[in-house]
PDB file of C-alpha atoms in Angstrom:
ATOM      1  CA  MET A  31       0.000   0.000   0.000  1.00 69.00           C
ATOM      2  CA  THR A  32       1.372   3.418  -0.973  1.00 82.00           C
ATOM      3  CA  ILE A  33       1.594   6.359   1.437  1.00 84.00           C
ATOM      4  CA  LEU A  34      -1.034   8.241  -0.614  1.00 86.00           C
ATOM      5  CA  THR A  35      -3.515   5.339  -0.413  1.00 88.00           C
ATOM      6  CA  PHE A  36      -2.876   4.965   3.323  1.00 86.00           C
ATOM      7  CA  THR A  37      -3.439   8.711   3.876  1.00 88.00           C
ATOM      8  CA  LEU A  38      -6.661   8.793   1.823  1.00 90.00           C
ATOM      9  CA  ILE A  39      -8.151   5.770   3.623  1.00 89.00           C
ATOM     10  CA  LEU A  40      -7.114   7.293   6.944  1.00 89.00           C
ATOM     11  CA  LEU A  41      -8.781  10.603   6.013  1.00 91.00           C
ATOM     12  CA  VAL A  42     -12.065   8.827   5.229  1.00 91.00           C
ATOM     13  CA  GLY A  43     -11.843   6.771   8.432  1.00 88.00           C
ATOM     14  CA  ALA A  44     -11.069   9.888  10.464  1.00 88.00           C
ATOM     15  CA  TYR A  45     -14.019  11.719   8.892  1.00 91.00           C
ATOM     16  CA  LEU A  46     -16.348   8.873   9.946  1.00 88.00           C
ATOM     17  CA  ALA A  47     -14.743   8.881  13.402  1.00 83.00           C
ATOM     18  CA  GLY A  48     -15.425  12.608  13.776  1.00 83.00           C
ATOM     19  CA  LEU A  49     -18.998  12.177  12.561  1.00 87.00           C
ATOM     20  CA  VAL A  50     -19.782   9.316  14.963  1.00 82.00           C
ATOM     21  CA  GLY A  51     -17.885  10.998  17.800  1.00 77.00           C
ATOM     22  CA  SER A  52     -19.754  14.302  17.502  1.00 79.00           C
ATOM     23  CA  LEU A  53     -23.180  12.601  17.286  1.00 81.00           C
ATOM     24  CA  THR A  54     -22.619  10.263  20.239  1.00 77.00           C
ATOM     25  CA  GLY A  55     -20.240  12.155  22.518  1.00 72.00           C
ATOM     26  CA  LEU A  56     -17.723   9.296  22.480  1.00 72.00           C
ATOM     27  CA  GLY A  57     -14.811  11.016  20.786  1.00 67.00           C
ATOM     28  CA  GLY A  58     -13.081   9.812  17.619  1.00 68.00           C
ATOM     29  CA  GLY A  59     -11.395   6.699  19.008  1.00 70.00           C
ATOM     30  CA  VAL A  60     -14.481   4.508  18.470  1.00 68.00           C
ATOM     31  CA  VAL A  61     -13.658   4.156  14.777  1.00 74.00           C
ATOM     32  CA  LEU A  62      -9.982   5.111  14.673  1.00 80.00           C
ATOM     33  CA  ILE A  63      -8.387   2.649  17.100  1.00 76.00           C
ATOM     34  CA  PRO A  64      -9.852  -0.488  15.467  1.00 76.00           C
ATOM     35  CA  LEU A  65      -9.156   0.969  11.992  1.00 79.00           C
ATOM     36  CA  LEU A  66      -5.495   1.558  12.822  1.00 83.00           C
ATOM     37  CA  THR A  67      -4.838  -1.599  14.838  1.00 78.00           C
ATOM     38  CA  LEU A  68      -6.959  -4.177  12.995  1.00 75.00           C
ATOM     39  CA  VAL A  69      -6.752  -2.898   9.397  1.00 79.00           C
ATOM     40  CA  PHE A  70      -3.365  -1.166   9.242  1.00 82.00           C
ATOM     41  CA  HIS A  71      -1.710  -3.151  12.091  1.00 82.00           C
ATOM     42  CA  VAL A  72      -0.431   0.031  13.744  1.00 84.00           C
ATOM     43  CA  ASP A  73       1.001  -0.403  17.254  1.00 81.00           C
ATOM     44  CA  ILE A  74      -1.759   0.167  19.841  1.00 73.00           C
ATOM     45  CA  ARG A  75       0.250   2.936  21.553  1.00 77.00           C
ATOM     46  CA  TYR A  76       0.517   4.941  18.316  1.00 84.00           C
ATOM     47  CA  ALA A  77      -3.181   4.250  17.662  1.00 82.00           C
ATOM     48  CA  ILE A  78      -4.081   5.636  21.096  1.00 78.00           C
ATOM     49  CA  GLY A  79      -1.855   8.667  20.427  1.00 82.00           C
ATOM     50  CA  ALA A  80      -3.705   9.338  17.152  1.00 85.00           C
ATOM     51  CA  SER A  81      -7.021   8.719  18.927  1.00 81.00           C
ATOM     52  CA  LEU A  82      -6.181  11.391  21.509  1.00 80.00           C
ATOM     53  CA  VAL A  83      -5.446  13.850  18.689  1.00 81.00           C
ATOM     54  CA  ALA A  84      -8.807  12.842  17.175  1.00 78.00           C
ATOM     55  CA  SER A  85     -10.586  13.443  20.489  1.00 77.00           C
ATOM     56  CA  ILE A  86      -9.068  16.924  20.819  1.00 79.00           C
ATOM     57  CA  ALA A  87      -9.938  17.773  17.191  1.00 77.00           C
ATOM     58  CA  ASN A  88     -13.424  16.284  17.573  1.00 72.00           C
ATOM     59  CA  SER A  89     -14.033  18.232  20.770  1.00 74.00           C
ATOM     60  CA  SER A  90     -12.660  21.464  19.296  1.00 73.00           C
ATOM     61  CA  GLY A  91     -14.769  21.146  16.157  1.00 73.00           C
ATOM     62  CA  ALA A  92     -18.065  19.831  17.490  1.00 72.00           C
ATOM     63  CA  ALA A  93     -18.020  21.359  20.973  1.00 75.00           C
ATOM     64  CA  SER A  94     -17.468  24.898  19.694  1.00 77.00           C
ATOM     65  CA  ALA A  95     -20.500  24.560  17.415  1.00 78.00           C
ATOM     66  CA  TYR A  96     -22.662  23.051  20.174  1.00 81.00           C
ATOM     67  CA  VAL A  97     -21.692  25.801  22.631  1.00 84.00           C
ATOM     68  CA  LYS A  98     -22.601  28.433  20.046  1.00 82.00           C
ATOM     69  CA  GLU A  99     -25.987  26.785  19.481  1.00 82.00           C
ATOM     70  CA  GLY A 100     -26.689  26.722  23.235  1.00 86.00           C
ATOM     71  CA  ILE A 101     -26.978  22.937  23.632  1.00 89.00           C
ATOM     72  CA  THR A 102     -23.882  22.232  25.765  1.00 89.00           C
ATOM     73  CA  ASN A 103     -24.156  22.699  29.544  1.00 91.00           C
ATOM     74  CA  ILE A 104     -20.728  24.276  30.138  1.00 91.00           C
ATOM     75  CA  ARG A 105     -21.163  24.670  33.899  1.00 92.00           C
ATOM     76  CA  LEU A 106     -22.052  20.985  34.260  1.00 92.00           C
ATOM     77  CA  GLY A 107     -19.141  19.940  32.035  1.00 90.00           C
ATOM     78  CA  MET A 108     -16.596  21.841  34.121  1.00 91.00           C
ATOM     79  CA  PHE A 109     -18.091  20.456  37.354  1.00 93.00           C
ATOM     80  CA  LEU A 110     -17.953  16.841  36.154  1.00 92.00           C
ATOM     81  CA  GLU A 111     -14.451  17.318  34.737  1.00 89.00           C
ATOM     82  CA  ILE A 112     -13.240  17.559  38.360  1.00 90.00           C
ATOM     83  CA  ALA A 113     -14.404  13.964  38.930  1.00 89.00           C
ATOM     84  CA  THR A 114     -12.874  12.566  35.726  1.00 86.00           C
ATOM     85  CA  THR A 115      -9.551  14.304  36.396  1.00 81.00           C
ATOM     86  CA  ILE A 116      -9.330  12.936  39.956  1.00 85.00           C
ATOM     87  CA  GLY A 117     -10.303   9.487  38.648  1.00 84.00           C
ATOM     88  CA  ALA A 118      -7.735   9.606  35.830  1.00 78.00           C
ATOM     89  CA  ILE A 119      -4.932  10.461  38.277  1.00 78.00           C
ATOM     90  CA  LEU A 120      -6.012   7.602  40.553  1.00 84.00           C
ATOM     91  CA  GLY A 121      -6.240   5.230  37.570  1.00 77.00           C
ATOM     92  CA  ALA A 122      -2.754   6.167  36.402  1.00 69.00           C
ATOM     93  CA  LEU A 123      -1.368   5.535  39.918  1.00 75.00           C
ATOM     94  CA  ILE A 124      -2.857   2.038  40.233  1.00 77.00           C
ATOM     95  CA  ALA A 125      -2.289   1.058  36.577  1.00 65.00           C
ATOM     96  CA  VAL A 126       1.134  -0.390  37.435  1.00 64.00           C
ATOM     97  CA  TYR A 127      -0.374  -2.936  39.821  1.00 73.00           C
ATOM     98  CA  THR A 128      -3.513  -3.887  37.892  1.00 69.00           C
ATOM     99  CA  PRO A 129      -3.948  -6.472  35.089  1.00 74.00           C
ATOM    100  CA  THR A 130      -5.506  -4.077  32.587  1.00 66.00           C
ATOM    101  CA  ASN A 131      -6.488  -6.820  30.138  1.00 75.00           C
ATOM    102  CA  THR A 132      -8.936  -8.161  32.749  1.00 76.00           C
ATOM    103  CA  ILE A 133     -10.347  -4.669  33.308  1.00 70.00           C
ATOM    104  CA  ALA A 134     -10.687  -4.189  29.544  1.00 71.00           C
ATOM    105  CA  ILE A 135     -12.783  -7.371  29.250  1.00 80.00           C
ATOM    106  CA  LEU A 136     -14.929  -6.375  32.244  1.00 74.00           C
ATOM    107  CA  PHE A 137     -15.360  -2.847  30.900  1.00 72.00           C
ATOM    108  CA  GLY A 138     -16.395  -4.190  27.492  1.00 77.00           C
ATOM    109  CA  THR A 139     -18.989  -6.457  29.094  1.00 81.00           C
ATOM    110  CA  ILE A 140     -20.425  -3.554  31.121  1.00 72.00           C
ATOM    111  CA  LEU A 141     -20.624  -1.411  27.978  1.00 73.00           C
ATOM    112  CA  MET A 142     -22.563  -4.095  26.097  1.00 81.00           C
ATOM    113  CA  PHE A 143     -25.042  -4.307  28.971  1.00 75.00           C
ATOM    114  CA  SER A 144     -25.284  -0.505  29.037  1.00 69.00           C
ATOM    115  CA  ALA A 145     -25.972  -0.422  25.288  1.00 74.00           C
ATOM    116  CA  ALA A 146     -28.877  -2.817  25.734  1.00 75.00           C
ATOM    117  CA  MET A 147     -30.296  -0.765  28.638  1.00 68.00           C
ATOM    118  CA  THR A 148     -29.926   2.514  26.697  1.00 65.00           C
ATOM    119  CA  LEU A 149     -31.718   1.060  23.680  1.00 69.00           C
ATOM    120  CA  ARG A 150     -34.617  -0.142  25.851  1.00 64.00           C
ATOM    121  CA  LYS A 151     -34.966   3.195  27.644  1.00 57.00           C
ATOM    122  CA  LYS A 152     -37.678   5.445  26.286  1.00 53.00           C
ATOM    123  CA  ASN A 153     -36.646   8.961  25.361  1.00 50.00           C
ATOM    124  CA  GLN A 154     -38.020  11.351  27.957  1.00 51.00           C
ATOM    125  CA  GLN A 155     -37.204  14.796  29.226  1.00 50.00           C
ATOM    126  CA  SER A 156     -36.391  15.529  32.827  1.00 46.00           C
ATOM    127  CA  LEU A 157     -39.893  16.604  33.839  1.00 52.00           C
ATOM    128  CA  VAL A 158     -39.462  15.812  37.538  1.00 55.00           C
ATOM    129  CA  GLU A 159     -38.147  18.262  40.103  1.00 70.00           C
ATOM    130  CA  GLY A 160     -34.358  18.615  40.122  1.00 75.00           C
ATOM    131  CA  SER A 161     -32.232  17.653  43.121  1.00 84.00           C
ATOM    132  CA  LYS A 162     -31.183  20.234  45.729  1.00 87.00           C
ATOM    133  CA  LEU A 163     -27.564  19.954  44.604  1.00 88.00           C
ATOM    134  CA  SER A 164     -28.505  20.812  41.015  1.00 89.00           C
ATOM    135  CA  TYR A 165     -30.093  24.041  42.229  1.00 89.00           C
ATOM    136  CA  LEU A 166     -27.255  24.810  44.646  1.00 89.00           C
ATOM    137  CA  LEU A 167     -24.610  24.436  41.913  1.00 89.00           C
ATOM    138  CA  LYS A 168     -26.867  26.014  39.255  1.00 89.00           C
ATOM    139  CA  LEU A 169     -26.526  23.004  36.933  1.00 90.00           C
ATOM    140  CA  ASN A 170     -30.062  22.992  35.507  1.00 90.00           C
ATOM    141  CA  GLY A 171     -30.447  24.470  32.043  1.00 88.00           C
ATOM    142  CA  SER A 172     -32.228  24.530  28.706  1.00 88.00           C
ATOM    143  CA  TYR A 173     -31.556  23.888  25.026  1.00 87.00           C
ATOM    144  CA  PRO A 174     -33.242  24.805  21.720  1.00 85.00           C
ATOM    145  CA  GLU A 175     -35.422  22.146  20.071  1.00 80.00           C
ATOM    146  CA  LYS A 176     -37.413  23.037  16.935  1.00 75.00           C
ATOM    147  CA  ASN A 177     -37.482  26.764  17.789  1.00 78.00           C
ATOM    148  CA  VAL A 178     -38.657  25.977  21.339  1.00 84.00           C
ATOM    149  CA  GLU A 179     -36.515  26.351  24.470  1.00 87.00           C
ATOM    150  CA  VAL A 180     -36.696  23.048  26.387  1.00 86.00           C
ATOM    151  CA  GLN A 181     -36.026  23.296  30.141  1.00 88.00           C
ATOM    152  CA  TYR A 182     -34.469  20.391  32.055  1.00 89.00           C
ATOM    153  CA  LYS A 183     -33.472  19.669  35.658  1.00 89.00           C
ATOM    154  CA  LEU A 184     -30.833  17.259  36.958  1.00 90.00           C
ATOM    155  CA  LYS A 185     -31.359  14.336  39.305  1.00 88.00           C
ATOM    156  CA  ASN A 186     -28.792  12.258  41.222  1.00 89.00           C
ATOM    157  CA  VAL A 187     -25.904  14.730  40.844  1.00 91.00           C
ATOM    158  CA  GLY A 188     -23.829  12.799  43.412  1.00 91.00           C
ATOM    159  CA  ALA A 189     -24.316   9.501  41.550  1.00 90.00           C
ATOM    160  CA  GLY A 190     -23.397  11.137  38.244  1.00 90.00           C
ATOM    161  CA  PHE A 191     -20.251  12.628  39.792  1.00 93.00           C
ATOM    162  CA  SER A 192     -19.259   9.179  41.138  1.00 92.00           C
ATOM    163  CA  ILE A 193     -19.742   7.525  37.738  1.00 89.00           C
ATOM    164  CA  MET A 194     -17.616  10.266  36.181  1.00 89.00           C
ATOM    165  CA  ALA A 195     -14.847   9.479  38.684  1.00 89.00           C
ATOM    166  CA  LEU A 196     -15.090   5.790  37.657  1.00 86.00           C
ATOM    167  CA  ALA A 197     -14.892   6.867  34.001  1.00 82.00           C
ATOM    168  CA  GLY A 198     -11.706   8.752  34.828  1.00 80.00           C
ATOM    169  CA  VAL A 199     -10.205   5.747  36.625  1.00 82.00           C
ATOM    170  CA  LEU A 200     -10.892   3.489  33.630  1.00 76.00           C
ATOM    171  CA  SER A 201      -9.439   6.107  31.307  1.00 71.00           C
ATOM    172  CA  GLY A 202      -6.255   6.258  33.380  1.00 69.00           C
ATOM    173  CA  LEU A 203      -6.012   2.462  33.605  1.00 70.00           C
ATOM    174  CA  LEU A 204      -6.696   1.636  29.973  1.00 66.00           C
ATOM    175  CA  GLY A 205      -5.422   4.719  28.148  1.00 58.00           C
ATOM    176  CA  ILE A 206      -8.786   5.232  26.446  1.00 61.00           C
ATOM    177  CA  GLY A 207     -11.361   7.987  26.274  1.00 60.00           C
ATOM    178  CA  SER A 208     -14.264   7.546  28.692  1.00 67.00           C
ATOM    179  CA  GLY A 209     -16.979   9.163  26.595  1.00 70.00           C
ATOM    180  CA  ALA A 210     -19.296   6.139  26.814  1.00 70.00           C
ATOM    181  CA  LEU A 211     -19.506   6.271  30.606  1.00 76.00           C
ATOM    182  CA  LYS A 212     -19.770  10.071  30.554  1.00 81.00           C
ATOM    183  CA  VAL A 213     -22.837   9.966  28.321  1.00 80.00           C
ATOM    184  CA  LEU A 214     -24.378   7.087  30.303  1.00 76.00           C
ATOM    185  CA  ALA A 215     -23.801   8.930  33.602  1.00 81.00           C
ATOM    186  CA  MET A 216     -25.498  12.086  32.357  1.00 86.00           C
ATOM    187  CA  ASP A 217     -28.285  10.371  30.421  1.00 81.00           C
ATOM    188  CA  THR A 218     -29.172   7.504  32.782  1.00 79.00           C
ATOM    189  CA  ALA A 219     -28.180   8.671  36.263  1.00 84.00           C
ATOM    190  CA  MET A 220     -28.694  12.427  36.029  1.00 88.00           C
ATOM    191  CA  ARG A 221     -31.683  12.318  33.638  1.00 85.00           C
ATOM    192  CA  ILE A 222     -30.234  14.856  31.232  1.00 87.00           C
ATOM    193  CA  PRO A 223     -31.767  14.995  27.712  1.00 87.00           C
ATOM    194  CA  PHE A 224     -29.689  12.897  25.319  1.00 82.00           C
ATOM    195  CA  LYS A 225     -28.660  15.785  23.059  1.00 84.00           C
ATOM    196  CA  VAL A 226     -27.328  17.726  26.053  1.00 89.00           C
ATOM    197  CA  SER A 227     -25.435  14.709  27.431  1.00 87.00           C
ATOM    198  CA  THR A 228     -23.695  13.957  24.104  1.00 83.00           C
ATOM    199  CA  THR A 229     -22.734  17.590  23.471  1.00 86.00           C
ATOM    200  CA  THR A 230     -21.509  18.118  27.036  1.00 88.00           C
ATOM    201  CA  SER A 231     -19.472  14.901  26.766  1.00 84.00           C
ATOM    202  CA  ASN A 232     -17.887  16.275  23.570  1.00 80.00           C
ATOM    203  CA  PHE A 233     -16.984  19.435  25.460  1.00 84.00           C
ATOM    204  CA  MET A 234     -15.364  17.418  28.293  1.00 84.00           C
ATOM    205  CA  ILE A 235     -13.463  14.897  26.172  1.00 78.00           C
ATOM    206  CA  GLY A 236     -11.112  17.501  24.706  1.00 75.00           C
ATOM    207  CA  VAL A 237      -9.967  18.604  28.181  1.00 75.00           C
ATOM    208  CA  THR A 238      -9.220  15.031  29.300  1.00 70.00           C
ATOM    209  CA  ALA A 239      -7.559  14.038  26.017  1.00 73.00           C
ATOM    210  CA  ALA A 240      -5.295  17.100  26.004  1.00 75.00           C
ATOM    211  CA  ALA A 241      -3.769  16.087  29.346  1.00 69.00           C
ATOM    212  CA  SER A 242      -3.172  12.507  28.170  1.00 71.00           C
ATOM    213  CA  ALA A 243      -1.846  13.609  24.771  1.00 76.00           C
ATOM    214  CA  VAL A 244       1.064  15.456  26.416  1.00 77.00           C
ATOM    215  CA  ILE A 245       2.262  12.187  27.976  1.00 74.00           C
ATOM    216  CA  TYR A 246       2.015  10.294  24.673  1.00 76.00           C
ATOM    217  CA  LEU A 247       3.823  13.119  22.881  1.00 82.00           C
ATOM    218  CA  GLN A 248       6.668  13.038  25.413  1.00 82.00           C
ATOM    219  CA  ARG A 249       6.984   9.270  24.984  1.00 80.00           C
ATOM    220  CA  GLY A 250       7.194   9.576  21.197  1.00 86.00           C
ATOM    221  CA  TYR A 251       3.863   7.918  20.399  1.00 82.00           C
ATOM    222  CA  MET A 252       2.628  10.702  18.099  1.00 85.00           C
ATOM    223  CA  ASP A 253       3.399   9.926  14.441  1.00 87.00           C
ATOM    224  CA  PRO A 254       2.818  13.047  12.262  1.00 87.00           C
ATOM    225  CA  GLY A 255       2.084  10.820   9.243  1.00 87.00           C
ATOM    226  CA  ILE A 256      -0.885   9.380  11.165  1.00 89.00           C
ATOM    227  CA  ALA A 257      -1.861  12.286  13.420  1.00 86.00           C
ATOM    228  CA  PHE A 258      -2.135  14.990  10.718  1.00 88.00           C
ATOM    229  CA  PRO A 259      -4.634  13.258   8.363  1.00 90.00           C
ATOM    230  CA  VAL A 260      -6.525  12.092  11.458  1.00 88.00           C
ATOM    231  CA  MET A 261      -6.868  15.665  12.703  1.00 87.00           C
ATOM    232  CA  ILE A 262      -8.065  16.986   9.305  1.00 90.00           C
ATOM    233  CA  GLY A 263     -10.559  14.151   8.778  1.00 90.00           C
ATOM    234  CA  VAL A 264     -11.977  14.288  12.294  1.00 86.00           C
ATOM    235  CA  LEU A 265     -12.495  18.053  12.165  1.00 86.00           C
ATOM    236  CA  GLY A 266     -14.501  17.659   8.950  1.00 89.00           C
ATOM    237  CA  GLY A 267     -16.617  14.871  10.444  1.00 88.00           C
ATOM    238  CA  ALA A 268     -17.143  16.806  13.680  1.00 83.00           C
ATOM    239  CA  PHE A 269     -18.487  19.881  11.874  1.00 85.00           C
ATOM    240  CA  THR A 270     -20.816  17.702   9.761  1.00 89.00           C
ATOM    241  CA  GLY A 271     -22.055  15.922  12.887  1.00 85.00           C
ATOM    242  CA  SER A 272     -22.697  19.203  14.704  1.00 81.00           C
ATOM    243  CA  LYS A 273     -24.995  20.277  11.855  1.00 83.00           C
ATOM    244  CA  LEU A 274     -26.826  16.943  11.758  1.00 86.00           C
ATOM    245  CA  LEU A 275     -27.374  16.601  15.521  1.00 80.00           C
ATOM    246  CA  THR A 276     -29.655  19.632  15.837  1.00 74.00           C
ATOM    247  CA  ARG A 277     -32.016  18.131  13.241  1.00 79.00           C
ATOM    248  CA  MET A 278     -31.924  14.496  14.358  1.00 79.00           C
ATOM    249  CA  ASP A 279     -34.481  12.667  16.481  1.00 78.00           C
ATOM    250  CA  PRO A 280     -33.118  11.649  19.938  1.00 71.00           C
ATOM    251  CA  THR A 281     -34.352   8.076  19.352  1.00 77.00           C
ATOM    252  CA  VAL A 282     -32.156   7.800  16.247  1.00 82.00           C
ATOM    253  CA  LEU A 283     -29.233   9.214  18.228  1.00 78.00           C
ATOM    254  CA  ARG A 284     -29.735   6.551  20.898  1.00 76.00           C
ATOM    255  CA  LYS A 285     -29.534   3.813  18.271  1.00 82.00           C
ATOM    256  CA  ILE A 286     -26.330   5.294  16.805  1.00 82.00           C
ATOM    257  CA  PHE A 287     -24.901   5.577  20.323  1.00 78.00           C
ATOM    258  CA  CYS A 288     -25.763   1.939  21.130  1.00 82.00           C
ATOM    259  CA  VAL A 289     -24.117   0.665  17.936  1.00 83.00           C
ATOM    260  CA  ALA A 290     -21.028   2.775  18.666  1.00 79.00           C
ATOM    261  CA  ILE A 291     -20.544   1.643  22.275  1.00 78.00           C
ATOM    262  CA  THR A 292     -21.186  -1.993  21.290  1.00 84.00           C
ATOM    263  CA  PHE A 293     -18.361  -1.521  18.780  1.00 81.00           C
ATOM    264  CA  VAL A 294     -16.176  -0.114  21.590  1.00 77.00           C
ATOM    265  CA  ALA A 295     -17.143  -3.039  23.849  1.00 81.00           C
ATOM    266  CA  VAL A 296     -16.168  -5.681  21.274  1.00 84.00           C
ATOM    267  CA  GLU A 297     -12.875  -3.878  20.680  1.00 76.00           C
ATOM    268  CA  MET A 298     -12.144  -3.719  24.434  1.00 74.00           C
ATOM    269  CA  ILE A 299     -12.866  -7.414  24.942  1.00 83.00           C
ATOM    270  CA  TYR A 300     -10.785  -8.362  21.894  1.00 80.00           C
ATOM    271  CA  ASN A 301      -7.835  -6.272  23.052  1.00 74.00           C
ATOM    272  CA  GLY A 302      -8.196  -7.675  26.560  1.00 76.00           C
ATOM    273  CA  TYR A 303      -7.878 -11.247  25.297  1.00 79.00           C
ATOM    274  CA  GLN A 304      -4.970 -10.249  23.071  1.00 72.00           C
ATOM    275  CA  HIS A 305      -3.156  -8.635  26.057  1.00 61.00           C
ATOM    276  CA  LYS A 306      -2.689  -5.398  24.135  1.00 54.00           C
ATOM    277  CA  PHE A 307      -3.368  -3.161  27.124  1.00 48.00           C
TER     278      PHE A 307
END
């Protein structure tokens, strides 16, 4: 395969990664890591490095558009980022002593179960009264939906914060993005409308990925020949996704999300059995 062919295929794959990542809040690694490792046989560490670049590009492209359109809950994103950062530090500290392949298999199994539960869940707005903590921290908000401003209130803020900390721990242990758990925490535990949870996850992913990317860059796991086309492709996909999301039905988004996290789950289990982590 020539360098030109490799770059073109990578651009298309990165575009799809950005599209899926911006619609689901998972970041670009859902498509990129399996594409690089299984199709091109790129070392997993370089694949993760490129995935982190994709997550930053995806977050920069999609999140900026979502913030402008008033969908992202910035205050909530910054609050929950505290939990994921603490969890990531803890995960990095215990990573040396933990068999990460076992965690990868367990994580994949949990994600598959979560996908099934998310698909079964009926789309509903947070019509019930918000928790006291949501009012105290001013986390409740609204977003535009078909020229109407939809109000929502948060439940179980403490539970959501705890799940975010777990997402951070898994991210630190496995060297992956934790977008799947972030969306599930906001959507399932905190009862946030699905569009808000995916856009807020996009906003958060860039912050987490930027911190991890510095480490991978220092260790030499950023290949410009891979990272540059990935960045260009993901940005294009992210902007396309940001335009599509405002017009899409939340039920369709749930189905896309479930397919995406099932894909992540299979990849995690496969890599766990192959001892790649």
